[in-house]
mmCIF file of C-alpha atoms in Angstrom:
data_model
loop_
_atom_site.group_PDB
_atom_site.id
_atom_site.type_symbol
_atom_site.label_atom_id
_atom_site.label_comp_id
_atom_site.label_asym_id
_atom_site.label_seq_id
_atom_site.Cartn_x
_atom_site.Cartn_y
_atom_site.Cartn_z
ATOM 1 C CA MET A 1 2.869 -11.240 1.889
ATOM 2 C CA THR A 2 5.348 -14.451 2.486
ATOM 3 C CA GLU A 3 3.063 -17.009 0.927
ATOM 4 C CA TYR A 4 2.251 -14.962 -2.588
ATOM 5 C CA LYS A 5 5.925 -13.957 -2.670
ATOM 6 C CA ARG A 6 6.677 -17.498 -3.269
ATOM 7 C CA LYS A 7 3.903 -18.127 -5.619
ATOM 8 C CA TYR A 8 4.616 -15.144 -7.545
ATOM 9 C CA ASP A 9 7.807 -15.618 -7.953
ATOM 10 C CA ARG A 10 7.483 -18.405 -9.625
ATOM 11 C CA VAL A 11 5.315 -17.738 -12.356
ATOM 12 C CA PHE A 12 7.432 -14.512 -12.568
ATOM 13 C CA ASN A 13 10.152 -16.518 -14.649
ATOM 14 C CA SER A 14 7.221 -17.856 -17.128
ATOM 15 C CA ILE A 15 6.158 -14.742 -18.445
ATOM 16 C CA SER A 16 7.976 -13.190 -20.782
ATOM 17 C CA ARG A 17 8.827 -9.675 -22.068
ATOM 18 C CA LEU A 18 6.877 -10.282 -24.985
ATOM 19 C CA ASP A 19 3.690 -11.783 -22.631
ATOM 20 C CA LEU A 20 4.061 -7.811 -21.664
ATOM 21 C CA GLN A 21 3.928 -6.340 -24.912
ATOM 22 C CA LYS A 22 1.119 -7.908 -26.485
ATOM 23 C CA GLY A 23 -0.495 -5.611 -28.752
ATOM 24 C CA ALA A 24 2.449 -3.673 -29.209
ATOM 25 C CA LEU A 25 3.313 -2.353 -32.976
ATOM 26 C CA GLY A 26 6.531 -4.051 -33.597
ATOM 27 C CA LEU A 27 9.060 -1.635 -35.972
ATOM 28 C CA GLU A 28 8.411 -3.684 -39.236
ATOM 29 C CA GLU A 29 4.389 -2.664 -38.181
ATOM 30 C CA LEU A 30 4.990 1.346 -37.750
ATOM 31 C CA GLY A 31 4.086 3.198 -40.477
ATOM 32 C CA ILE A 32 4.760 6.933 -41.756
ATOM 33 C CA GLU A 33 2.673 8.272 -39.050
ATOM 34 C CA ASP A 34 3.538 6.141 -36.477
ATOM 35 C CA LEU A 35 6.750 7.340 -36.527
ATOM 36 C CA PHE A 36 6.423 10.961 -35.769
ATOM 37 C CA ALA A 37 3.619 9.843 -33.362
ATOM 38 C CA SER A 38 3.971 10.218 -29.263
ATOM 39 C CA GLU A 39 5.142 7.398 -27.883
ATOM 40 C CA PRO A 40 2.178 4.732 -27.645
ATOM 41 C CA GLU A 41 0.546 4.688 -23.986
ATOM 42 C CA LEU A 42 2.318 1.493 -22.335
ATOM 43 C CA TRP A 43 1.642 1.407 -17.989
ATOM 44 C CA LEU A 44 4.916 2.139 -16.326
ATOM 45 C CA GLY A 45 6.468 2.900 -20.026
ATOM 46 C CA PHE A 46 6.605 -1.200 -20.336
ATOM 47 C CA TYR A 47 2.682 -2.869 -20.119
ATOM 48 C CA THR A 48 0.129 -3.281 -22.514
ATOM 49 C CA LYS A 49 -2.970 -3.278 -21.621
ATOM 50 C CA GLU A 50 -3.697 -7.435 -22.514
ATOM 51 C CA GLY A 51 0.098 -8.103 -21.158
ATOM 52 C CA LEU A 52 -1.127 -6.459 -17.948
ATOM 53 C CA GLU A 53 -4.312 -9.266 -19.027
ATOM 54 C CA THR A 54 -2.012 -11.784 -18.978
ATOM 55 C CA ALA A 55 0.151 -11.496 -16.178
ATOM 56 C CA PHE A 56 -3.499 -10.874 -13.915
ATOM 57 C CA LYS A 57 -4.513 -14.533 -15.363
ATOM 58 C CA LYS A 58 -1.391 -16.320 -15.132
ATOM 59 C CA TYR A 59 -0.169 -14.687 -11.247
ATOM 60 C CA GLY A 60 -3.807 -16.416 -10.284
ATOM 61 C CA PHE A 61 -5.472 -12.467 -9.695
ATOM 62 C CA ILE A 62 -8.550 -12.814 -11.894
ATOM 63 C CA GLU A 63 -9.367 -16.087 -9.726
ATOM 64 C CA ASP A 64 -8.703 -13.787 -6.623
ATOM 65 C CA PHE A 65 -11.569 -12.081 -7.040
ATOM 66 C CA LYS A 66 -14.074 -14.390 -8.242
ATOM 67 C CA GLU A 67 -13.577 -15.837 -4.067
ATOM 68 C CA GLN A 68 -14.351 -12.218 -3.157
ATOM 69 C CA GLY A 69 -17.680 -12.907 -5.148
ATOM 70 C CA PHE A 70 -16.768 -11.140 -7.970
ATOM 71 C CA GLU A 71 -17.410 -13.662 -11.135
ATOM 72 C CA GLU A 72 -16.561 -11.348 -13.558
ATOM 73 C CA VAL A 73 -14.360 -8.333 -13.313
ATOM 74 C CA ASP A 74 -12.154 -5.238 -16.375
ATOM 75 C CA PHE A 75 -9.749 -2.902 -15.743
ATOM 76 C CA GLU A 76 -8.999 0.374 -17.528
ATOM 77 C CA LEU A 77 -5.689 2.395 -17.618
ATOM 78 C CA ILE A 78 -5.928 5.786 -17.552
ATOM 79 C CA PHE A 79 -3.258 7.858 -18.395
ATOM 80 C CA ASN A 80 -4.180 11.761 -18.236
ATOM 81 C CA ASP A 81 -0.974 12.368 -16.520
ATOM 82 C CA SER A 82 2.750 11.185 -17.960
ATOM 83 C CA GLU A 83 4.013 10.345 -14.610
ATOM 84 C CA GLU A 84 1.212 8.987 -13.493
ATOM 85 C CA HIS A 85 -0.659 5.871 -13.980
ATOM 86 C CA MET A 86 -4.142 5.263 -13.006
ATOM 87 C CA LEU A 87 -5.361 1.669 -13.135
ATOM 88 C CA ARG A 88 -8.819 0.679 -11.753
ATOM 89 C CA PHE A 89 -10.513 -2.528 -11.181
ATOM 90 C CA TRP A 90 -14.598 -2.571 -11.589
ATOM 91 C CA GLY A 91 -17.018 -5.457 -11.476
ATOM 92 C CA LYS A 92 -19.149 -6.456 -13.707
ATOM 93 C CA LYS A 93 -20.336 -9.641 -12.394
ATOM 94 C CA PRO A 94 -21.972 -8.492 -10.205
ATOM 95 C CA GLU A 95 -21.728 -4.855 -11.895
ATOM 96 C CA CYS A 96 -20.501 -2.070 -9.866
ATOM 97 C CA PRO A 97 -20.600 0.645 -12.708
ATOM 98 C CA ASP A 98 -20.059 3.596 -9.929
ATOM 99 C CA VAL A 99 -17.523 2.464 -7.309
ATOM 100 C CA PRO A 100 -14.092 0.955 -8.705
ATOM 101 C CA LEU A 101 -12.776 -2.092 -6.446
ATOM 102 C CA ILE A 102 -9.237 -0.927 -7.391
ATOM 103 C CA GLU A 103 -8.569 2.338 -7.452
ATOM 104 C CA LEU A 104 -4.656 2.467 -8.113
ATOM 105 C CA VAL A 105 -1.833 5.441 -9.077
ATOM 106 C CA VAL A 106 1.772 4.718 -9.319
ATOM 107 C CA ARG A 107 5.055 6.435 -11.094
ATOM 108 C CA ARG A 108 8.618 5.889 -11.263
ATOM 109 C CA GLY A 109 10.164 7.936 -8.199
ATOM 110 C CA HIS A 110 13.717 8.498 -6.563
ATOM 111 C CA ILE A 111 14.584 8.215 -3.104
ATOM 112 C CA LYS A 112 18.216 9.824 -2.225
ATOM 113 C CA PRO A 113 20.141 7.956 0.220
ATOM 114 C CA SER A 114 21.793 10.088 3.163
ATOM 115 C CA GLY A 115 24.073 8.751 5.713
ATOM 116 C CA ALA A 116 24.708 5.118 5.934
ATOM 117 C CA LEU A 117 22.861 4.170 3.253
ATOM 118 C CA ALA A 118 24.441 6.752 0.959
ATOM 119 C CA ALA A 119 28.082 5.300 2.188
ATOM 120 C CA ARG A 120 27.166 2.066 1.369
ATOM 121 C CA LEU A 121 25.380 2.091 -1.876
ATOM 122 C CA LYS A 122 27.981 5.795 -3.595
ATOM 123 C CA ARG A 123 24.877 6.045 -5.278
ATOM 124 C CA GLU A 124 23.130 9.478 -5.959
ATOM 125 C CA PHE A 125 19.341 8.165 -5.768
ATOM 126 C CA LEU A 126 17.632 4.834 -5.653
ATOM 127 C CA ASN A 127 14.988 4.113 -8.061
ATOM 128 C CA VAL A 128 11.680 3.187 -7.114
ATOM 129 C CA LEU A 129 7.725 2.578 -8.307
ATOM 130 C CA ASP A 130 5.798 4.952 -5.705
ATOM 131 C CA VAL A 131 2.300 3.925 -5.310
ATOM 132 C CA GLU A 132 0.676 7.546 -4.915
ATOM 133 C CA TRP A 133 -2.796 6.595 -3.554
ATOM 134 C CA LEU A 134 -3.948 3.052 -3.556
ATOM 135 C CA GLN A 135 -7.490 1.903 -2.953
ATOM 136 C CA MET A 136 -9.169 -1.368 -2.290
ATOM 137 C CA GLN A 137 -13.203 -1.459 -1.514
ATOM 138 C CA ASN A 138 -16.082 -3.760 -1.531
ATOM 139 C CA PRO A 139 -19.061 -2.034 -2.764
ATOM 140 C CA LEU A 140 -21.399 -5.071 -2.494
ATOM 141 C CA ALA A 141 -20.508 -5.331 1.642
ATOM 142 C CA HIS A 142 -21.696 -4.334 4.934
ATOM 143 C CA PHE A 143 -19.996 -3.234 8.072
ATOM 144 C CA ASP A 144 -20.581 -5.243 10.842
ATOM 145 C CA ALA A 145 -19.432 -5.824 13.934
ATOM 146 C CA SER A 146 -16.801 -8.576 13.173
ATOM 147 C CA ARG A 147 -16.096 -5.447 10.108
ATOM 148 C CA PRO A 148 -16.125 -2.067 10.906
ATOM 149 C CA PRO A 149 -14.842 0.727 9.301
ATOM 150 C CA LEU A 150 -11.657 1.593 9.732
ATOM 151 C CA PRO A 151 -10.327 5.092 8.921
ATOM 152 C CA GLY A 152 -10.363 6.551 5.709
ATOM 153 C CA GLN A 153 -12.766 3.308 4.530
ATOM 154 C CA ASN A 154 -16.260 4.029 2.746
ATOM 155 C CA PHE A 155 -16.876 0.037 2.566
ATOM 156 C CA PRO A 156 -15.575 -2.603 3.986
ATOM 157 C CA GLY A 157 -11.853 -3.669 1.900
ATOM 158 C CA LEU A 158 -11.755 -6.059 -0.813
ATOM 159 C CA GLY A 159 -9.307 -8.479 0.729
ATOM 160 C CA LEU A 160 -6.944 -8.810 -1.941
ATOM 161 C CA GLY A 161 -4.514 -6.354 -0.353
ATOM 162 C CA LYS A 162 -1.343 -9.121 -0.165
ATOM 163 C CA GLN A 163 -2.206 -9.978 -3.684
ATOM 164 C CA VAL A 164 -1.975 -6.026 -5.121
ATOM 165 C CA MET A 165 1.271 -5.287 -3.507
ATOM 166 C CA GLU A 166 3.153 -8.402 -4.457
ATOM 167 C CA LEU A 167 2.221 -7.778 -8.089
ATOM 168 C CA LEU A 168 3.625 -4.579 -7.582
ATOM 169 C CA ARG A 169 6.734 -5.664 -6.054
ATOM 170 C CA GLN A 170 6.968 -8.390 -9.195
ATOM 171 C CA ALA A 171 6.381 -5.144 -11.205
ATOM 172 C CA CYS A 172 9.633 -3.802 -9.191
ATOM 173 C CA LYS A 173 11.652 -6.924 -10.434
ATOM 174 C CA ARG A 174 10.863 -6.848 -13.695
ATOM 175 C CA LEU A 175 11.230 -3.158 -14.727
ATOM 176 C CA GLN A 176 14.962 -3.735 -12.205
ATOM 177 C CA LEU A 177 13.378 -0.892 -10.002
ATOM 178 C CA ASP A 178 15.163 -0.834 -6.070
ATOM 179 C CA GLY A 179 12.365 -0.820 -4.408
ATOM 180 C CA LEU A 180 8.661 0.096 -3.653
ATOM 181 C CA VAL A 181 7.768 2.879 -2.028
ATOM 182 C CA THR A 182 4.157 3.610 -0.135
ATOM 183 C CA THR A 183 3.030 6.269 2.146
ATOM 184 C CA PRO A 184 0.429 5.275 4.526
ATOM 185 C CA SER A 185 -2.156 6.799 4.824
ATOM 186 C CA TYR A 186 -3.231 5.811 8.610
ATOM 187 C CA PHE A 187 -1.653 3.581 11.223
ATOM 188 C CA HIS A 188 -3.771 0.445 10.058
ATOM 189 C CA ASN A 189 -2.114 0.494 6.773
ATOM 190 C CA ALA A 190 1.361 0.669 8.148
ATOM 191 C CA LEU A 191 0.364 -2.335 10.068
ATOM 192 C CA PHE A 192 -0.139 -4.252 7.373
ATOM 193 C CA TYR A 193 2.742 -3.318 5.369
ATOM 194 C CA SER A 194 4.867 -3.656 7.921
ATOM 195 C CA GLU A 195 5.468 -7.337 7.172
ATOM 196 C CA GLU A 196 7.820 -7.134 4.262
ATOM 197 C CA PHE A 197 8.459 -2.805 3.961
ATOM 198 C CA TYR A 198 10.125 -0.996 6.305
ATOM 199 C CA PHE A 199 10.572 2.776 7.358
ATOM 200 C CA PHE A 200 13.210 4.676 4.999
ATOM 201 C CA ASP A 201 14.443 6.110 7.685
ATOM 202 C CA PRO A 202 15.548 4.306 11.161
ATOM 203 C CA GLU A 203 14.743 6.317 13.659
ATOM 204 C CA VAL A 204 11.210 6.661 11.877
ATOM 205 C CA GLN A 205 10.884 2.582 12.315
ATOM 206 C CA GLY A 206 11.849 2.803 16.316
ATOM 207 C CA LEU A 207 8.474 5.008 17.173
ATOM 208 C CA PHE A 208 6.310 3.093 15.249
ATOM 209 C CA LEU A 209 7.574 0.555 16.923
ATOM 210 C CA ALA A 210 6.693 1.941 19.851
ATOM 211 C CA LEU A 211 3.588 2.526 18.535
ATOM 212 C CA CYS A 212 2.255 -1.278 17.938
ATOM 213 C CA ARG A 213 4.294 -1.916 21.554
ATOM 214 C CA ASP A 214 2.035 0.626 23.605
ATOM 215 C CA ILE A 215 -0.955 1.383 21.574
ATOM 216 C CA LEU A 216 -2.451 -1.892 20.128
ATOM 217 C CA PRO A 217 -3.158 -3.388 23.782
ATOM 218 C CA GLN A 218 -4.258 -0.631 25.185
ATOM 219 C CA SER A 219 -7.178 -0.054 22.359
ATOM 220 C CA ARG A 220 -7.568 -3.402 21.976
ATOM 221 C CA ASN A 221 -7.515 -4.404 18.068
ATOM 222 C CA VAL A 222 -5.588 -2.613 15.230
ATOM 223 C CA GLY A 223 -8.602 -0.611 14.000
ATOM 224 C CA PHE A 224 -9.472 1.368 17.656
ATOM 225 C CA ALA A 225 -5.642 1.547 17.407
ATOM 226 C CA SER A 226 -5.776 3.534 14.029
ATOM 227 C CA TRP A 227 -9.412 5.654 15.163
ATOM 228 C CA ALA A 228 -6.834 6.756 18.385
ATOM 229 C CA LEU A 229 -4.483 8.643 16.328
ATOM 230 C CA ASN A 230 -6.990 9.442 13.962
ATOM 231 C CA TRP A 231 -8.343 11.116 16.635
ATOM 232 C CA LYS A 232 -5.294 12.560 18.407
ATOM 233 C CA MET A 233 -6.454 10.206 21.241
ATOM 234 C CA VAL A 234 -2.960 8.968 21.896
ATOM 235 C CA ALA A 235 -0.692 11.448 24.671
ATOM 236 C CA GLN A 236 3.075 11.498 23.588
ATOM 237 C CA MET A 237 4.660 10.707 27.403
ATOM 238 C CA ASN A 238 8.112 13.217 28.030
ATOM 239 C CA PRO A 239 9.800 12.257 30.854
ATOM 240 C CA ASP A 240 10.340 15.708 32.031
ATOM 241 C CA GLY A 241 7.010 17.541 31.066
ATOM 242 C CA GLU A 242 3.691 17.014 30.066
ATOM 243 C CA PRO A 243 2.068 14.512 27.892
ATOM 244 C CA GLU A 244 2.044 16.091 24.550
ATOM 245 C CA PRO A 245 -1.218 14.482 22.110
ATOM 246 C CA PHE A 246 0.411 12.697 18.970
ATOM 247 C CA ALA A 247 -0.899 12.490 15.367
ATOM 248 C CA TRP A 248 -0.012 9.636 12.794
ATOM 249 C CA PHE A 249 2.617 10.977 10.471
ATOM 250 C CA HIS A 250 2.884 10.515 6.683
ATOM 251 C CA GLU A 251 6.653 8.897 6.327
ATOM 252 C CA SER A 252 7.791 7.188 3.618
ATOM 253 C CA GLN A 253 7.976 2.800 3.900
ATOM 254 C CA VAL A 254 10.088 0.747 1.979
ATOM 255 C CA CYS A 255 9.857 -2.856 0.405
ATOM 256 C CA PRO A 256 13.777 -4.054 -0.598
ATOM 257 C CA VAL A 257 13.242 -5.585 -4.020
ATOM 258 C CA SER A 258 17.205 -4.878 -4.853
ATOM 259 C CA ASN A 259 20.354 -6.820 -3.146
ATOM 260 C CA GLU A 260 21.614 -3.606 -2.085
ATOM 261 C CA LEU A 261 18.129 -2.269 0.049
ATOM 262 C CA GLU A 262 17.738 -5.167 1.248
ATOM 263 C CA LYS A 263 21.041 -5.198 3.004
ATOM 264 C CA TYR A 264 20.470 -1.711 4.362
ATOM 265 C CA PHE A 265 17.229 -3.163 6.028
ATOM 266 C CA LYS A 266 18.884 -5.712 7.487
ATOM 267 C CA SER A 267 22.021 -4.367 8.831
ATOM 268 C CA GLU A 268 23.280 -3.716 12.239
ATOM 269 C CA LEU A 269 23.352 -0.320 11.615
ATOM 270 C CA TYR A 270 19.924 0.163 11.037
ATOM 271 C CA ALA A 271 18.515 -2.633 13.538
ATOM 272 C CA ARG A 272 20.858 -0.298 16.402
ATOM 273 C CA ASP A 273 18.563 3.124 14.938
ATOM 274 C CA SER A 274 15.415 1.781 15.132
ATOM 275 C CA LEU A 275 15.552 -0.170 18.178
ATOM 276 C CA GLN A 276 17.959 3.166 19.763
ATOM 277 C CA ALA A 277 14.279 5.293 18.741
ATOM 278 C CA LEU A 278 12.088 2.338 19.874
ATOM 279 C CA SER A 279 13.919 2.788 23.486
ATOM 280 C CA THR A 280 13.025 6.547 23.632
ATOM 281 C CA HIS A 281 9.608 6.758 23.080
ATOM 282 C CA GLN A 282 6.413 6.039 24.569
ATOM 283 C CA PHE A 283 2.794 6.222 23.935
ATOM 284 C CA LYS A 284 -0.722 6.375 25.844
ATOM 285 C CA VAL A 285 -3.920 5.693 24.677
ATOM 286 C CA LEU A 286 -6.924 8.478 26.178
ATOM 287 C CA VAL A 287 -8.812 5.058 27.086
ATOM 288 C CA THR A 288 -11.874 6.717 28.090
ATOM 289 C CA ASN A 289 -12.065 9.425 25.621
ATOM 290 C CA LEU A 290 -11.878 6.685 22.863
ATOM 291 C CA ARG A 291 -14.296 4.309 24.410
ATOM 292 C CA GLU A 292 -16.337 6.940 24.674
ATOM 293 C CA THR A 293 -16.333 8.221 21.345
ATOM 294 C CA LEU A 294 -16.220 4.248 19.713
ATOM 295 C CA GLU A 295 -20.167 4.332 21.239
ATOM 296 C CA ASN A 296 -20.626 7.362 20.281
ATOM 297 C CA LYS A 297 -19.714 6.710 16.416
ATOM 298 C CA GLY A 298 -21.739 2.943 16.623
ATOM 299 C CA LEU A 299 -17.890 1.189 16.297
ATOM 300 C CA ALA A 300 -18.205 -0.418 19.874
ATOM 301 C CA PRO A 301 -20.573 -2.105 20.566
ATOM 302 C CA PHE A 302 -21.317 -1.887 16.866
ATOM 303 C CA ASP A 303 -24.634 0.058 15.826
ATOM 304 C CA HIS A 304 -25.205 0.437 12.187
ATOM 305 C CA THR A 305 -27.731 3.285 12.568
ATOM 306 C CA LYS A 306 -24.873 5.225 13.994
ATOM 307 C CA LEU A 307 -22.919 5.100 10.489
ATOM 308 C CA GLY A 308 -24.141 8.085 9.019
ATOM 309 C CA TRP A 309 -21.186 9.890 9.478
ATOM 310 C CA VAL A 310 -19.794 7.093 7.396
ATOM 311 C CA THR A 311 -19.002 8.761 3.636
ATOM 312 C CA GLN A 312 -20.271 6.738 1.088
ATOM 313 C CA PRO A 313 -19.880 7.987 -2.456
#
């Protein structure tokens, strides 16, 4: 995400709080009924829809949709839950009324430091932006040999993942949060995030690095490695016993925003613990089973006539 990080950091300083809260009622505009009404619905308690639209334009995000073939898009904010806020982008030209291009659910949350981090920070909680759900897809695109389906996909990806994650990091800066947190549903998600994210637990970070070291070369590419884990076709090697099936895990991955959290992930202690965990794990892909299943599913060699198992709403 580095190329967008530099660009967005420059834009960040050109956007004011007034820009981001356009359309919100000022005190002088409030009537007597407004004083006793519930708070207006601000996304994450801060952004108006008009303010978000201003930000998306200034960051160049609307232009990014055009590069993916969508000349016009619209978005909606949904506040069904007081803590979890949803944002959906829809294609308007060309029109995609049934499938959102982006569906995002976020909430302000906390993570509780322990061990070395707790000792260093002397804080009971870290304030974070928690990504509860994120789906990006292009319903007008089609899977092919160069872009077969990945676990969890109903349609090919939208190609805007780096921009979306950087926009969320900018929101953390704006809201003065310590970091951005996500729990990757699949291995390929975690690998994509790993350019800027670290697993909060250094032992889990080491385990993840061991997976990258071992299963990527054996699986031939990221997608096949992700399928291998999804189908439980990865074995963890035990020096004192039989290999055991290993499935993908669900642990918090964190993009540090505050200097305190950044220093923790860059510390010698975090590196030592993660490298120690890396050295204790070894994995093997059940290559024969994986190849047979990839062929039966139409993934390798690619055969679109076999993709009926890919659910499309």
